[in-house]
Amino acid sequence: MITDEKTAVFDLFCYPKSITVIGVSSDDKAFGSRQLSALLKFGYEGRLYPVNPNGGEFFGLKAYSNVRDISDSVDLAIIAVPAHIVSRVLEDCLAKGIKAAEVLSAGFREGGNEGLRLEKELQDIATRGIKIIGPNCFGVYCPNGGVTILPGANFPKESGPVALITQSGQFSEMIVMQARGLGIRFNKVISYGNACDLNEADILEYLAEDTDTKVIQAYIEGVRDGHRFLEVARRVSRVKPIIIWKVGLTPLGSRAASTHTGSLGGSESVWNAFLSQSGVVGVNSIEELIDTTLTCLHLPPHCGSRVSLVSGGGGGTVVGSDACQREGIASPVFTPETQEKLGSILPRVGASVKNPVDIANPLPPSQLLWSVLEIIAASEEIDLIILRRIFLSAKGLSLILGEAESTEKYQQELMDVPLQVKEKFGKPVIVILREEVSDIELLEFEADRRQLRDYYLAHGIPVYPTLERTIKALANLFKYQNTL
Amino acid sequence: MITDEKTAVFDLFCYPKSITVIGVSSDDKAFGSRQLSALLKFGYEGRLYPVNPNGGEFFGLKAYSNVRDISDSVDLAIIAVPAHIVSRVLEDCLAKGIKAAEVLSAGFREGGNEGLRLEKELQDIATRGIKIIGPNCFGVYCPNGGVTILPGANFPKESGPVALITQSGQFSEMIVMQARGLGIRFNKVISYGNACDLNEADILEYLAEDTDTKVIQAYIEGVRDGHRFLEVARRVSRVKPIIIWKVGLTPLGSRAASTHTGSLGGSESVWNAFLSQSGVVGVNSIEELIDTTLTCLHLPPHCGSRVSLVSGGGGGTVVGSDACQREGIASPVFTPETQEKLGSILPRVGASVKNPVDIANPLPPSQLLWSVLEIIAASEEIDLIILRRIFLSAKGLSLILGEAESTEKYQQELMDVPLQVKEKFGKPVIVILREEVSDIELLEFEADRRQLRDYYLAHGIPVYPTLERTIKALANLFKYQNTL
């Protein structure tokens, strides 16, 4: 269990009433200046104190030449000065009574022996009453606390159920921005870099007790404290899903991790053992991280795992079946009764009623789609339906093939079928909407696809761009549910 | 070697001077009507003869009640009548002297015993002087012959270096449309369904000798004639790359393949043995199929395989290194001399000069990017450069982060750096352009991305959306080159 004291310190990072940014200068591209600018643009409402050795004024704020000169109390120091000065600055922060510091500066452990020595100085100072996130990081984004990371001026102001911890600053930005279009919002993003003091296990413990956080994501290059991390991860993953993108698992990757955050990457086999012992969900790309998060957010915690794939064409039933089998997902053949019911409404030739169901028409009449899904959802044989390559907006198909005709009414009816099925039968429905065309002249198709995606997401129907990614995200969820 | 006679028959399918479409009716959604309509919209310039038992007129063309009533000679019959009538229609075609027939109709082997019996009838007829593609297929697209498949009215009119053979009709359409945005054009797409007569080996033999075809793609559910296919594939892949997406390799997938095209899926181990014996490149999704094709089209046939990844941030160097190692791609550490040269122009902290190179700035000055790439390309240590997360259009970054400033001149200079490096050093450069944001309000970012992508593609620089997909596509190419 995390101590109240530790929680209080993390709260200073996430909900600071006052911040000093140390290392602001007249160079707009300096990290300190960019961090201060990001906080201002993001709309931080607490008190802000820039520090520059020569004083002056930045962004309309008076700068202090030393943090000790600030008369007000300060909750958080964000430090962006050259590596060899950081210790001295931290000593000033200690003297000022500051208890939380983010060190954005690079040039520590990742840079070799001299950097390692400098990082050890930071660790020593941390034992004397100030907790450190970093060095070599982008800091903390917490919209409810009004704070954001270095490149996070444009991050959403709304909070959400996801927390992200990451050793890579750039990925913190990329993940938040890519997830945003899918309606995924974060309550905390902690870019923690080299983890000289507060590490992955500390942060995980804090997020475990954080009631705002329902799903935890992580990008990790090297685990600092493997034994404790396993213990904490095992405990936390019983309460909420932890999805970890672990990198540096090959010799080449580990070499790069050492240069990037001074991390020891580790081996695939050790990591796989960790996953099976901890209940943590392992992923291998930004896409898989976000897809899996979407599944965790939209599907009920104990939904069953027997899947029916309903496809607008036959090839997808083969691809989907291979994917299910490889991922260990059950896609049972329907009973003769259910097959017979489906057979009575689907074309005698061309279609398939066994599961996967091939309705042999990417643009079915809405009544037909409804009837097919009703038969499937009403059966006790499956728990979840995936719709593939059915043009739920007829506009999409006509943009591609130039042959479909449709009316507004038809579109709305077809589009709503998945919602109605979900509502009536209480079974999850998942929709696959591909980027079918990427010609620059056909941006209209992408606009239509995003509109439809947002409509479904707003109604609790997860949307993925490909069959393979859908099955992978589902498999990750089912694996997690099986550990509970 | 393919016989002249066989080549002549395939030419009838691809470059017919006259076509009869049998099974046109007043129902616009009937396959025959849609096929005829597609040919007309596509602009087929040969002679067209619809056949309907009651005669009449369709799309302004006189319909014949029987194919034998057509007085003109007919090169190709496209048949879309119910399965149990197909034999009779084929007999009429034989009597008329037609030597090539596409049977679009479903309801054969994939439907069970009665369908299997009907398909055997087709096979018997095929031995008597008419070659059949299908049944249960979408036919042939060949822009230089003016013909297109059922959903192919909007397919490109321009021909290109790629040929696709596929058992799934729907994938023929999806692959052509998705590849189109990347500038990939096809000279032939052959949707061959159940392959009752002409099968994958026959088609491959034809494409081997087809000088228009530089790269062959295939989607295969079940191989009809494994022994011959291996022999042909091994021979052809010495001359041009064959990229095969083989599905139905799991019990569930094989079950679905049997329902879809009456195919026997086979096993992963047999397929892997086939790949290693044949030199065929195996892929596992539409994306991988298209990515690999793009690599084959844009990279020189014997480019070396030592890669340097140049990244705008550090996390990507770790991810890229893991991906290279897993795919067996060499990403050698630079010599001290090269590291020193890079170190003299990159920031002392934050960047990495070992390879991968982290320039620690997603929006570098164009002169810096040029100097970095020049040092790398001039060294004898690597053969190929991948650029990741560098905003080669500054507009993209400013749309995301709202903090970058840029001028038109700056943009053009930065954008042209990869082209200049490729030109000066004759080494391939690959650019990764992610879909960084997918908010419906930010379609402008996607427009910008596509514009930049098209610019690079037009200059022979392949573009991929993610690091993982880039490395996979490269690995596939290198594996192929190693078999030569």
mmCIF file of C-alpha atoms in Angstrom, chain B residues 203 242 363:
data_model
loop_
_atom_site.group_PDB
_atom_site.id
_atom_site.type_symbol
_atom_site.label_atom_id
_atom_site.label_comp_id
_atom_site.label_asym_id
_atom_site.label_seq_id
_atom_site.Cartn_x
_atom_site.Cartn_y
_atom_site.Cartn_z
ATOM 1 C CA ILE B 203 -2.239 -18.094 -63.646
ATOM 2 C CA ILE B 242 5.723 -13.245 -55.627
ATOM 3 C CA LEU B 363 11.474 19.701 -36.426
#
